[in-house]
C-alpha positions as a printed Julia matrix, in Angstrom:
350×3 Matrix{Float64}:
 -252.0   -32.45   36.06
 -248.88  -31.51   34.43
 -250.44  -31.32   30.88
 -253.17  -29.12   32.03
 -250.82  -26.78   33.89
 -248.78  -26.43   30.64
 -251.7   -25.28   28.66
 -252.75  -22.67   31.18
 -249.66  -20.35   30.61
 -250.1   -20.71   27.06
 -253.75  -19.9    27.25
 -252.94  -16.9    29.48
 -250.44  -15.47   26.96
 -252.97  -15.86   24.09
 -255.36  -13.88   25.9
 -252.95  -11.27   27.04
 -251.89  -11.01   23.54
 -255.19   -9.52   22.58
 -254.52   -6.48   24.83
 -250.84   -6.46   25.39
 -249.56   -6.45   21.93
 -247.71   -3.52   20.56
 -250.43   -2.83   17.87
 -249.45    0.28   16.02
 -251.32    2.67   14.0
 -249.91    5.52   11.82
 -249.7     8.9    13.01
 -247.44   10.53   10.61
 -244.71    9.01    8.22
 -242.07    9.05   10.92
 -244.2     8.09   13.99
 -246.52    5.52   15.12
 -248.71    5.41   18.08
 -249.43    2.04   20.48
 -252.98    1.37   19.95
 -254.56   -2.15   20.99
 -257.88   -0.71   20.73
 -260.37   -3.33   18.99
 -261.85   -1.84   15.79
 -264.71   -2.59   13.58
 -264.08   -4.98   10.8
 -260.93   -6.23   12.34
 -260.67  -10.13   11.71
 -257.05  -11.73   12.45
 -255.54  -15.09   12.96
 -252.53  -15.87   15.01
 -250.56  -19.1    14.42
 -248.5   -19.72   17.61
 -245.58  -22.22   18.03
 -244.54  -22.71   21.61
 -241.43  -25.03   22.35
 -240.45  -25.54   26.15
 -237.75  -27.42   27.99
 -238.61  -27.99   31.41
 -236.45  -29.15   34.42
 -237.69  -30.16   37.87
 -236.29  -31.02   41.18
 -237.75  -31.59   44.62
 -236.05  -31.13   48.0
 -237.01  -31.42   51.57
 -237.81  -28.12   53.76
 -236.09  -27.55   56.73
 -238.9   -28.3    59.07
 -239.69  -31.8    57.2
 -239.82  -34.85   59.44
 -237.59  -37.78   58.93
 -240.35  -39.72   57.34
 -241.13  -36.9    54.95
 -237.52  -36.55   53.82
 -237.37  -40.02   53.13
 -240.42  -39.61   50.78
 -239.08  -36.44   49.03
 -235.73  -38.15   48.49
 -237.64  -41.19   46.64
 -239.51  -38.48   44.65
 -236.05  -36.78   43.63
 -234.39  -39.79   42.52
 -237.45  -40.73   40.3
 -237.39  -36.93   38.78
 -233.63  -37.18   38.18
 -234.12  -40.52   36.3
 -236.85  -38.96   34.26
 -234.86  -36.09   33.17
 -235.91  -32.93   31.38
 -239.41  -32.84   29.88
 -239.72  -31.17   26.37
 -242.96  -29.72   25.23
 -244.15  -28.66   21.86
 -247.46  -26.93   21.21
 -249.08  -25.49   18.26
 -252.13  -23.1    18.8
 -254.32  -20.8    16.88
 -256.06  -17.91   17.82
 -258.58  -15.88   15.92
 -260.43  -12.33   16.62
 -263.24  -11.06   14.78
 -264.71   -7.71   15.23
 -268.29   -6.58   14.23
 -269.82   -3.22   13.59
 -271.05   -1.01   16.56
 -274.49   -1.13   17.98
 -276.71    1.83   18.71
 -274.64    2.78   21.68
 -271.13    2.15   20.34
 -270.48   -1.3    21.76
 -268.41   -3.48   19.44
 -269.17   -7.14   19.24
 -266.3    -9.56   18.97
 -265.55  -13.26   18.98
 -262.39  -14.95   20.12
 -261.29  -18.81   19.73
 -258.21  -20.05   21.08
 -257.05  -23.74   20.94
 -254.33  -26.21   20.52
 -253.62  -27.57   16.99
 -251.28  -30.28   17.93
 -248.88  -30.78   20.72
 -246.68  -33.41   22.54
 -244.4   -33.83   25.54
 -241.43  -36.07   25.92
 -241.19  -37.37   29.43
 -238.59  -40.18   30.57
 -238.01  -40.97   26.84
 -241.56  -41.34   26.01
 -243.83  -39.03   23.9
 -247.16  -38.24   25.34
 -249.64  -35.98   23.06
 -251.04  -32.82   24.73
 -254.75  -32.17   24.74
 -255.76  -30.7    21.52
 -259.67  -30.04   20.77
 -260.74  -30.66   24.75
 -258.92  -27.76   25.57
 -260.42  -25.15   22.86
 -261.9   -21.99   24.08
 -264.18  -19.64   22.28
 -266.14  -16.57   23.86
 -268.28  -13.73   22.61
 -267.92  -10.39   24.27
 -268.66   -6.73   23.61
 -266.06   -3.83   23.74
 -267.01    0.43   24.32
 -264.22    2.02   23.02
 -265.22    5.12   24.56
 -264.49    4.13   28.0
 -262.96    0.81   27.24
 -265.32   -1.24   29.06
 -265.3    -5.14   28.45
 -268.04   -7.7    29.01
 -267.81  -11.55   28.36
 -271.21  -12.7    27.22
 -270.65  -16.53   26.69
 -267.76  -18.64   26.81
 -267.79  -22.25   25.28
 -265.13  -25.14   25.46
 -263.19  -27.03   28.01
 -265.42  -26.76   31.28
 -262.56  -25.38   33.65
 -261.37  -22.84   30.94
 -265.08  -21.72   30.35
 -266.1   -21.57   33.58
 -262.84  -19.26   34.29
 -263.86  -16.92   31.59
 -267.15  -16.42   32.6
 -266.35  -15.71   36.16
 -263.26  -13.72   35.65
 -262.15  -13.15   32.29
 -264.14   -9.79   31.92
 -262.27   -8.4    35.03
 -258.82   -9.67   33.64
 -259.04   -8.38   30.23
 -261.03   -5.22   31.04
 -258.1    -4.38   33.56
 -255.42   -5.18   30.86
 -257.36   -2.91   28.35
 -256.7     0.07   30.53
 -252.92   -0.1    29.46
 -253.96    0.15   25.74
 -256.05    3.23   26.76
 -253.18    4.7    28.7
 -250.77    4.35   25.58
 -253.07    5.09   22.6
 -252.51    8.61   22.54
 -248.71    8.77   22.7
 -246.73    8.98   19.22
 -243.06    7.34   18.73
 -240.67    7.76   16.26
 -237.57    5.14   15.57
 -235.25    4.86   18.52
 -238.11    5.79   21.14
 -238.99    3.32   24.07
 -242.1     2.69   26.41
 -242.19    0.55   29.32
 -245.84   -1.02   29.87
 -246.5    -2.22   33.34
 -248.19   -5.51   34.12
 -250.02   -5.55   37.37
 -253.1    -7.57   37.86
 -255.02  -10.04   40.32
 -254.78  -13.38   39.39
 -258.26  -15.4    40.12
 -257.34  -18.71   42.09
 -260.14  -21.29   41.62
 -259.98  -22.19   45.36
 -261.9   -20.54   48.16
 -259.34  -18.32   50.13
 -256.99  -18.52   47.1
 -255.04  -15.31   46.17
 -252.65  -14.32   43.55
 -251.1   -11.29   41.83
 -248.98  -10.6    38.62
 -246.61   -8.06   38.09
 -243.87   -7.19   35.54
 -242.67   -4.86   32.98
 -242.73   -4.94   28.97
 -239.8    -2.66   27.53
 -240.72   -1.82   23.66
 -238.39    0.13   21.31
 -239.29    1.24   17.91
 -236.4    -0.1    16.0
 -237.45    0.85   12.47
 -240.24    1.45    9.81
 -239.96   -0.12    6.76
 -242.47   -0.1     3.9
 -245.65    0.48    6.22
 -244.44   -2.19    8.74
 -243.12   -1.1    12.37
 -240.29   -3.43   13.77
 -240.08   -3.49   17.64
 -237.41   -4.91   19.99
 -238.84   -6.09   23.25
 -237.68   -7.22   26.72
 -239.84   -8.0    29.73
 -239.98   -9.37   33.31
 -242.43  -11.27   34.96
 -243.13  -12.0    38.68
 -246.12  -14.05   40.02
 -246.91  -14.87   43.57
 -249.9   -17.35   44.58
 -251.18  -18.79   47.44
 -253.93  -21.55   47.48
 -255.41  -23.91   50.11
 -255.06  -27.55   49.96
 -258.04  -29.81   50.45
 -257.86  -32.18   53.58
 -255.76  -35.15   52.74
 -257.71  -38.1    51.38
 -256.46  -40.59   54.02
 -257.6   -38.62   57.13
 -261.1   -37.94   55.51
 -261.36  -41.52   54.92
 -260.41  -42.59   58.14
 -262.87  -40.26   59.92
 -265.74  -41.28   57.57
 -264.99  -45.12   58.37
 -264.83  -44.71   62.11
 -267.79  -45.89   64.08
 -269.89  -43.13   65.78
 -269.35  -44.31   68.97
 -265.52  -45.04   68.85
 -264.43  -41.26   68.49
 -262.72  -41.68   71.82
 -260.7   -44.9    70.86
 -259.51  -43.44   67.75
 -256.06  -42.29   67.54
 -255.02  -39.06   68.33
 -254.27  -36.99   65.31
 -251.91  -33.95   65.77
 -253.44  -30.58   65.47
 -251.14  -29.42   62.96
 -252.17  -32.28   60.85
 -255.88  -31.13   60.75
 -254.56  -27.43   60.18
 -255.5   -25.78   56.89
 -252.47  -26.36   54.5
 -251.27  -23.78   51.89
 -249.52  -24.35   48.86
 -247.31  -21.36   48.11
 -246.14  -20.65   44.3
 -243.63  -18.02   43.29
 -242.62  -17.57   39.59
 -240.52  -15.3    38.1
 -239.25  -14.7    34.62
 -237.28  -12.61   31.93
 -237.05  -12.42   28.2
 -236.3   -10.73   24.88
 -237.93  -10.71   21.54
 -239.32   -8.73   18.92
 -242.48   -8.02   17.0
 -243.34   -6.81   13.58
 -246.55   -4.99   12.63
 -248.52   -3.89    9.9
 -249.67   -0.32   10.36
 -252.61   -0.19    7.86
 -254.76   -2.84    9.59
 -252.89   -3.33   13.05
 -252.01   -6.74   12.24
 -249.1    -8.49   14.1
 -247.25   -9.81   11.25
 -244.48  -11.92   13.15
 -243.93  -12.06   16.97
 -240.73  -14.06   18.74
 -240.23  -14.32   22.52
 -237.73  -16.29   24.08
 -238.27  -16.45   27.81
 -236.43  -17.93   31.23
 -238.79  -18.88   34.02
 -238.17  -20.24   37.48
 -240.99  -21.44   39.88
 -240.53  -22.45   43.22
 -243.74  -24.35   44.88
 -243.92  -24.84   48.65
 -245.85  -28.26   49.05
 -248.14  -28.86   52.24
 -245.88  -31.94   52.86
 -242.88  -29.96   53.59
 -241.42  -30.41   50.28
 -240.27  -27.73   47.95
 -240.73  -28.16   44.03
 -238.3   -26.15   41.69
 -239.0   -25.96   38.02
 -236.79  -24.1    35.45
 -238.3   -23.54   31.92
 -236.68  -22.19   28.74
 -239.53  -21.34   26.37
 -239.87  -20.03   22.77
 -242.92  -18.57   21.44
 -243.21  -17.59   17.84
 -246.09  -16.34   15.95
 -247.29  -15.41   12.69
 -250.39  -13.4    11.7
 -252.47  -13.13    8.9
 -255.72  -10.96    8.13
 -259.14  -12.77    7.37
 -260.84   -9.67    6.54
 -262.39   -9.29    2.79
 -261.16   -6.55    1.04
 -263.58   -3.72    0.59
 -265.79   -4.33   -2.41
 -264.92   -2.16   -5.56
 -267.51    0.57   -6.1
 -270.0    -0.66   -8.68
 -269.81    0.6   -12.4
 -272.53    3.15  -13.46
 -275.08    1.43  -15.74
 -274.19    1.83  -19.5
 -276.5     4.07  -21.4
 -278.96    2.56  -23.55
 -278.48    3.29  -27.26
 -281.48    5.05  -28.78
């Protein structure tokens, strides 16, 4: 479960980078405009390196029973003995944009996946999922009204199902930020705040979540066709998800004879009440980004983040997690250069 949950933030970050990265297009020799709009013929690849140190601890909530406190204390001791977890992951993301159709829609393909990764837990090294966590999808984008539709998703079952059901809405909502910023010119020293706000789909009935925050970009300098930005960000997430009924209770009910319901031990009503897991995440970070103006290629990105998570568990335990993360990325263009004009045929001598 820990391994899967560590991959999801990385995937989310990779998907958001399609729309929230500060790609720039030339306006005048002294200014640039933020323009994250996919354009025909784009073919970029990003190599990402993610390093993280994760520290976890657990404590009992004030309303915990003595039995719950004893179990939580044992879990806390095991976590203390395990120490900090160290994660290292290398990912690759590729985006290719085709030519517009008759109605102006641009076809695009995106693939994201882990190349390699490992996690050090309690002095042991555990490999992170690689090929099984790859995701690829085809979509189309309309630059006229910024509509976005995912047409097909392939890869790990849970990830591809998520993209088919909620991916279009999430990316489409993020693209509206591009629309709002694409006409604003900036000169060196100018700054802009990009709000981050969207509903988070929770893959459980009755689940709900939201993400909010802000990214602050400052155009630091222009140098030989490359725009260099300083950035800072803050992030807040609040998620509530219902928990399934305890397996032990379900098993006991299933094994009880049909005629012995009256003789079955009484169960407190609270035990049968729906249990909810509350998760709150907040974080902040600073970094920089270098972008080539001619083809909107992010040449290099670096972001150092400090995140804290508090998870309220249904057994009256409270999990705390602190994570220091460093994300670095390098970009390259895979687009083929335009072919040189064909030479005129030589005239035949007579």
